[in-house]
Coordinates of C-alpha atoms and ligand atoms in Angstrom, one line a residue:
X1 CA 0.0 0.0 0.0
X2 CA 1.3 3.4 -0.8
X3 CA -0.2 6.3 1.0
X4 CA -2.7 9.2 0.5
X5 CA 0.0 12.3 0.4
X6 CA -2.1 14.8 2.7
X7 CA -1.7 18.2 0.5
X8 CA -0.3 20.7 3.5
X9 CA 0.2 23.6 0.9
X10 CA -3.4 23.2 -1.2
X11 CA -4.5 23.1 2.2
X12 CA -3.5 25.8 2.9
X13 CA -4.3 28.2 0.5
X14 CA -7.6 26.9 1.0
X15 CA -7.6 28.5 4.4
X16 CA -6.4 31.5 3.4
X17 CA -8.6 31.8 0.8
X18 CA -11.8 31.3 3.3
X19 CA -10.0 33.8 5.8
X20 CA -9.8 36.2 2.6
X21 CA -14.0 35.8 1.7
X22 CA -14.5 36.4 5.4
X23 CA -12.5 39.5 5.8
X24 CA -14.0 40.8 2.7
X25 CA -17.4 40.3 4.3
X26 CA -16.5 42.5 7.9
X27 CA -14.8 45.2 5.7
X28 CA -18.1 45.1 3.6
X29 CA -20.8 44.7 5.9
X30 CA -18.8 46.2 9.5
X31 CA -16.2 48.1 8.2
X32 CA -14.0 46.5 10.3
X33 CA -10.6 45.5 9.1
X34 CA -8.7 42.6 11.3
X35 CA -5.0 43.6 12.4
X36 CA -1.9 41.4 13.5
X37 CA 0.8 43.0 15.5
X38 CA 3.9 41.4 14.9
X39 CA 7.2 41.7 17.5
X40 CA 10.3 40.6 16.4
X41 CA 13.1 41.2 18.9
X42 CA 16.8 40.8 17.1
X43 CA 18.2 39.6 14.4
X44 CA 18.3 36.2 14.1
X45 CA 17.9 35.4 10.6
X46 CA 15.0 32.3 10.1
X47 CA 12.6 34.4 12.7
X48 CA 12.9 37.3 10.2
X49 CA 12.1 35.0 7.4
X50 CA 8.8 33.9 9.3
X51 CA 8.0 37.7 10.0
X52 CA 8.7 38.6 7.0
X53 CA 6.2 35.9 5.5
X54 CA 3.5 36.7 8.0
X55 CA 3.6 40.0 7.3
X56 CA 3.4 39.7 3.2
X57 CA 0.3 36.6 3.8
X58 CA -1.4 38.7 6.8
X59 CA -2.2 41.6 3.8
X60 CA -2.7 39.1 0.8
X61 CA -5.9 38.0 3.2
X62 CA -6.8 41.8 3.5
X63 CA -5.8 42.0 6.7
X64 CA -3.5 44.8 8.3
X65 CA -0.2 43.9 9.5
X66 CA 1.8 46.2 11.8
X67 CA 5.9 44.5 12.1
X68 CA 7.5 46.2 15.6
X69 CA 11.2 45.2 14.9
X70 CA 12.8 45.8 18.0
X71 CA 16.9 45.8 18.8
X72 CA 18.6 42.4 19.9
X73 CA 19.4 44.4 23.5
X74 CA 15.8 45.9 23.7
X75 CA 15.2 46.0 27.6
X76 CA 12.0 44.1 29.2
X77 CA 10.5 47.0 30.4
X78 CA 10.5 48.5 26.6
X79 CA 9.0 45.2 25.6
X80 CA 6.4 45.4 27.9
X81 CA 5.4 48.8 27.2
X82 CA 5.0 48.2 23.5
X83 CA 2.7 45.1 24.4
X84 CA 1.0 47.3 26.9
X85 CA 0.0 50.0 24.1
X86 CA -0.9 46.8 21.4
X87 CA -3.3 45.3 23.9
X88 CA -5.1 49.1 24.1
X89 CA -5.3 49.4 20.5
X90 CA -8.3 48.4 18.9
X91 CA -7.3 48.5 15.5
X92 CA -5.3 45.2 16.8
X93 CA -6.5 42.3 17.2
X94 CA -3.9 40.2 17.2
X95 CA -0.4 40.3 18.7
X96 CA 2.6 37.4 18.2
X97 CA 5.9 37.7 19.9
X98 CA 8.3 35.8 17.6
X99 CA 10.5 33.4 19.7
X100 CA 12.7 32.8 20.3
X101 CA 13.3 35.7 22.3
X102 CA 17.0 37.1 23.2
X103 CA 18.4 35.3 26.2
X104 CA 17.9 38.4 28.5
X105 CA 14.3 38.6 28.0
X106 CA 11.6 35.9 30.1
X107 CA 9.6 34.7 27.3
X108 CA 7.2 33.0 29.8
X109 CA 6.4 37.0 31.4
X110 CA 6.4 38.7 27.7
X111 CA 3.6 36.0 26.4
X112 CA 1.7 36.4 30.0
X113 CA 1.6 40.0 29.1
X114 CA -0.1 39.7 26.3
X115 CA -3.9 40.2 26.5
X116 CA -5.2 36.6 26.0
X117 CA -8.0 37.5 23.8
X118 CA -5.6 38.9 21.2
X119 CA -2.8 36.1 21.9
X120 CA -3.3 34.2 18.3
X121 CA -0.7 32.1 18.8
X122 CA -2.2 30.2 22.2
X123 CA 0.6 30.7 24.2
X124 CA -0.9 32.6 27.6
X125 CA -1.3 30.7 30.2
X126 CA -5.3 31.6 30.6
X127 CA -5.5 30.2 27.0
X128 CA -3.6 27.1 28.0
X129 CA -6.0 26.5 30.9
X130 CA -8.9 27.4 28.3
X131 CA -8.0 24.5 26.4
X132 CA -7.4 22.1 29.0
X133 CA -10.5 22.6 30.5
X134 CA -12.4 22.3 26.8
X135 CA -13.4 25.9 27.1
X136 CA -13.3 28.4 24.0
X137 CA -9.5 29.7 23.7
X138 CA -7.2 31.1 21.3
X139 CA -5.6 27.5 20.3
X140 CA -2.1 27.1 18.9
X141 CA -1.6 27.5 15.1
X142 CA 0.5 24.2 13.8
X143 CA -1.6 21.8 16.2
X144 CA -4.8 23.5 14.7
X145 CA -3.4 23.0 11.3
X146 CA -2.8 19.5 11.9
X147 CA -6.1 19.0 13.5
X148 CA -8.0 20.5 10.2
X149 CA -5.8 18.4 8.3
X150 CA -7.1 15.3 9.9
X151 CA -10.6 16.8 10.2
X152 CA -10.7 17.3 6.7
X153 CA -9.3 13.1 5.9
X154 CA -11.3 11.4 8.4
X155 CA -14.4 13.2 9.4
X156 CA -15.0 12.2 13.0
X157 CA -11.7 11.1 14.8
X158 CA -14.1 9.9 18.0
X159 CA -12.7 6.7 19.3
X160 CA -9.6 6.6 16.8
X161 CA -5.7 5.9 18.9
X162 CA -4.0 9.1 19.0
X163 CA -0.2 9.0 19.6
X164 CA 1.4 12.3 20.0
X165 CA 5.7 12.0 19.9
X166 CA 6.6 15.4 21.4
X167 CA 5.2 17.1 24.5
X168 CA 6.2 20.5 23.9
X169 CA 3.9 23.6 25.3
X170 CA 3.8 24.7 21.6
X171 CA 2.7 21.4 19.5
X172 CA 2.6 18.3 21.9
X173 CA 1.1 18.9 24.5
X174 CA -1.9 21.2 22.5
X175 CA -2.3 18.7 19.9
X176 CA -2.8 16.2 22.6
X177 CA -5.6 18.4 24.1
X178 CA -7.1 18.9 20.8
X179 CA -7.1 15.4 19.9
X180 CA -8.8 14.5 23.5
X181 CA -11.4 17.4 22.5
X182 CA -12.2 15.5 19.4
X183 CA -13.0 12.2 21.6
X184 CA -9.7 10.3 20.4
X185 CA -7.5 8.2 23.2
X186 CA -4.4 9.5 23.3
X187 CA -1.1 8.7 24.4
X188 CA 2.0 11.3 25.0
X189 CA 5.2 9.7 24.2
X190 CA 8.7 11.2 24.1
X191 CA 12.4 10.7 24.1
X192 CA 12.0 8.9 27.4
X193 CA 9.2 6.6 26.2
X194 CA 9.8 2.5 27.1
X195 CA 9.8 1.0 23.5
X196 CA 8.6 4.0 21.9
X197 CA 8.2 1.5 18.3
X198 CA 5.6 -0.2 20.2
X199 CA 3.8 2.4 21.5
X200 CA 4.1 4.3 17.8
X201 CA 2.6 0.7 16.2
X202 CA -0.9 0.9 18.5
X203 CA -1.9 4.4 16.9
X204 CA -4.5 5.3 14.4
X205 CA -3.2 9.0 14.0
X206 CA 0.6 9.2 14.5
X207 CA 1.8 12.5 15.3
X208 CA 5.7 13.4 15.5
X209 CA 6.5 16.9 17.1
X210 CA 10.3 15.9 18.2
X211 CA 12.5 18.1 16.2
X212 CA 14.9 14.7 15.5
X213 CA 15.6 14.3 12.0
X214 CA 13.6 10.9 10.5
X215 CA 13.9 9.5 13.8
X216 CA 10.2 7.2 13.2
X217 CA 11.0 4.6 11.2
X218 CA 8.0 3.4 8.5
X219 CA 7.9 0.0 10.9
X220 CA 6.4 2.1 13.8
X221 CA 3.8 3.0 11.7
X222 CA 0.9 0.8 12.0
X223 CA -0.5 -0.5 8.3
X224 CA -3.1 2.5 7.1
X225 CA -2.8 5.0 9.6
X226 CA -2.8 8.6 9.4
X227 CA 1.3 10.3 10.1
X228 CA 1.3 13.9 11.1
X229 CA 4.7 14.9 10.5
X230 CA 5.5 18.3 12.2
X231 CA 9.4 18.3 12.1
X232 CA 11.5 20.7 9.9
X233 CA 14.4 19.4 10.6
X234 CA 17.4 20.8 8.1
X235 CA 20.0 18.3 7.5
X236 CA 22.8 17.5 5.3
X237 CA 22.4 14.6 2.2
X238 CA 24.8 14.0 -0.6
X239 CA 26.7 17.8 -0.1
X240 CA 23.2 19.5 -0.2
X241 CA 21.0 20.6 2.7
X242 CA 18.0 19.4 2.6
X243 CA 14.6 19.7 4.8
X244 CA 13.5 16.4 6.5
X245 CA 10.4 15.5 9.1
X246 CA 10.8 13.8 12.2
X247 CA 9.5 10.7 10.4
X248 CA 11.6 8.8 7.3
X249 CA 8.9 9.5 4.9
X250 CA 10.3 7.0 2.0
X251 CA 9.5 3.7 4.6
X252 CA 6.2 5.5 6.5
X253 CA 5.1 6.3 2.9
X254 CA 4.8 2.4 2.1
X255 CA 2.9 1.6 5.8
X256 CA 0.8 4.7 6.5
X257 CA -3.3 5.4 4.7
X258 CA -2.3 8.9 4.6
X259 CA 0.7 11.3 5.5
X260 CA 2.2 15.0 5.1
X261 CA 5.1 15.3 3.7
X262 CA 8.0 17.6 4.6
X263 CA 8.0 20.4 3.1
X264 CA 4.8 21.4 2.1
X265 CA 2.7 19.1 4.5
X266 CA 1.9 20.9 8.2
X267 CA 4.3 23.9 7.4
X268 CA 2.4 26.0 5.5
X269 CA -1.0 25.2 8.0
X270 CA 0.9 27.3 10.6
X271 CA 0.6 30.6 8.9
X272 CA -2.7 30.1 7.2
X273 CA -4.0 28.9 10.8
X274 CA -2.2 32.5 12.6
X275 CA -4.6 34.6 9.9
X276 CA -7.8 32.0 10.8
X277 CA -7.0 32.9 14.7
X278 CA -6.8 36.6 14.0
X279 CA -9.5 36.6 12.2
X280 CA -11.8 34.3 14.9
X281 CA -10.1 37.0 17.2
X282 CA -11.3 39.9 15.6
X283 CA -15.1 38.8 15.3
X284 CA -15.1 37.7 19.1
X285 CA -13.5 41.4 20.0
X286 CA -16.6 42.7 18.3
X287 CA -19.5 40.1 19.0
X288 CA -19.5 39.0 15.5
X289 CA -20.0 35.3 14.7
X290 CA -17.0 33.4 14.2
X291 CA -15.9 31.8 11.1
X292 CA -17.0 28.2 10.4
X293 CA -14.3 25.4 10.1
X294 CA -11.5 27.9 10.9
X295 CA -11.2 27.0 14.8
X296 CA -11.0 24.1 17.0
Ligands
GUN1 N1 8.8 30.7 16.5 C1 8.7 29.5 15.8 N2 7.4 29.2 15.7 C2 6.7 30.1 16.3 C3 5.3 30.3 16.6 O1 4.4 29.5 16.2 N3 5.0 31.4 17.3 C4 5.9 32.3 17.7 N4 5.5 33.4 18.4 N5 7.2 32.2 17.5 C5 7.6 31.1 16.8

């Protein structure tokens, strides 16, 4: 058997292209116009390349984009200032804090000072309890990606075996949630798993969110399930560099139903999903009705 390849980049665009109707529609009938503050603190070169492309995608949906670029040695106390006058504005709806955040700064005390209802990426610690508690939150964008994605392949997930590899605050551990919210059982595995292979083998929906390069061989997948591969992992192969999963695609590929590859499998979800939460953000800050199919 040879596996579905789950379409992360159609997918996608698909998203964007429903946040882009919907935007139309407030401008049109509200003349309201959804705004995403984003702060990048530094230099470091692949967090300008995500700003950068949030910024250019954030205004192809319609949507205004305002970039703070802050200097590397920015103090906390400027930081929280600037968040301080983005949660007042109410031409912003949303606000992201790139990370990772100069060593200096406590990322943990920036993201907390973030108002949660405009926290579109899920990181506040009222939107983490939100979750937990199956209450409406602001949900993390690359889990929600992955949970449209398998939304959108299986229908109903109720009762399916969920195993999440990765219990990091940003995709593991949400995922996990978000897969319990849809009625799976689920398992959190990790480095320190016993037999991890085995545990891998019992699920329906694999999920890897470890950050090790192909480390989930095609015979921990069992026959016909469903691989979420979340890793961009950037490695060297044959004197090129080239981007790999957390899972060896070319074996999973020959096991799996259905699987995203890397790239263009859950990478491109994360941005289209930031616009989707701005956007759910912006209707709730103005008692509109939020968008179907765009949250968790
Ligand atoms: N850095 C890498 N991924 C992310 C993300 O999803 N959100 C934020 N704020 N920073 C990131």
């Amino acid at each position: 058997m040879t596996a579905k390849i789950i379409d992360g980049k159609a997918f996608a665009a698909r998203v964007r292209g429903q946040v882009a109707e919907h935007v139309a529609r407030l401008k049109a009938g509200h003349g309201i116009t959804p705004g995403l503050a984003v702060v990048l603190v530094g230099e470091d070169p692949a967090s300008q390349v995500y700003v950068r492309s949030k910024g250019k995608q954030t205004v192809e949906a319609g949507m205004n984009s305002y970039e703070h670029k802050l200097d590397a040695d920015t103090s906390e106390a400027e930081l929280l200032a600037l968040i301080g006058r983005l949660n007042a504005d109410p031409a912003v709806h949303g606000i992201l804090v790139q990370l990772p955040l100069p060593k200096h700064l406590d990322s943990d005390l920036v993201i907390n000072a973030i108002d949660p209802a405009k926290d579109v990426d899920g990181f506040h610690i009222s939107n983490v309890g939100l979750l937990g508690t199956g209450q409406k939150s602001m949900v993390p964008c690359t889990p929600l990606g992955c949970l449209m994605m398998l939304r959108d392949h299986h229908g109903s997930l109720a009762g399916m075996d969920a195993v999440v590899v990765g219990r990091s605050n940003i995709v593991g551990k949400p995922m996990a949630q978000l897969l319990l919210g849809d009625s799976c059982t689920v398992t959190i595995a990790h480095s320190r798993t016993k037999d991890l292979g085995e545990v891998c083998r019992r699920a329906d929906i694999l999920v890897a969110a470890v950050g090790r390069p192909e480390m989930i061989p095609g015979d921990w997948v069992k026959p016909g399930a469903t691989v979420i591969d979340v890793g961009i992992n950037r490695i060297e192969r044959d004197g090129k560099t080239v981007l790999v999963g957390d899972v060896d695609f070319d074996s999973a590929v020959k096991a799996a139903g259905a699987i995203t590859p890397v790239p263009g499998g859950v990478g491109p979800m994360t941005i289209a999903c930031l616009l989707a939460n701005t956007l759910t953000a912006c209707c709730r800050a103005n008692g509109l009705m939020e968008p179907e199919g765009l949250t968790a």
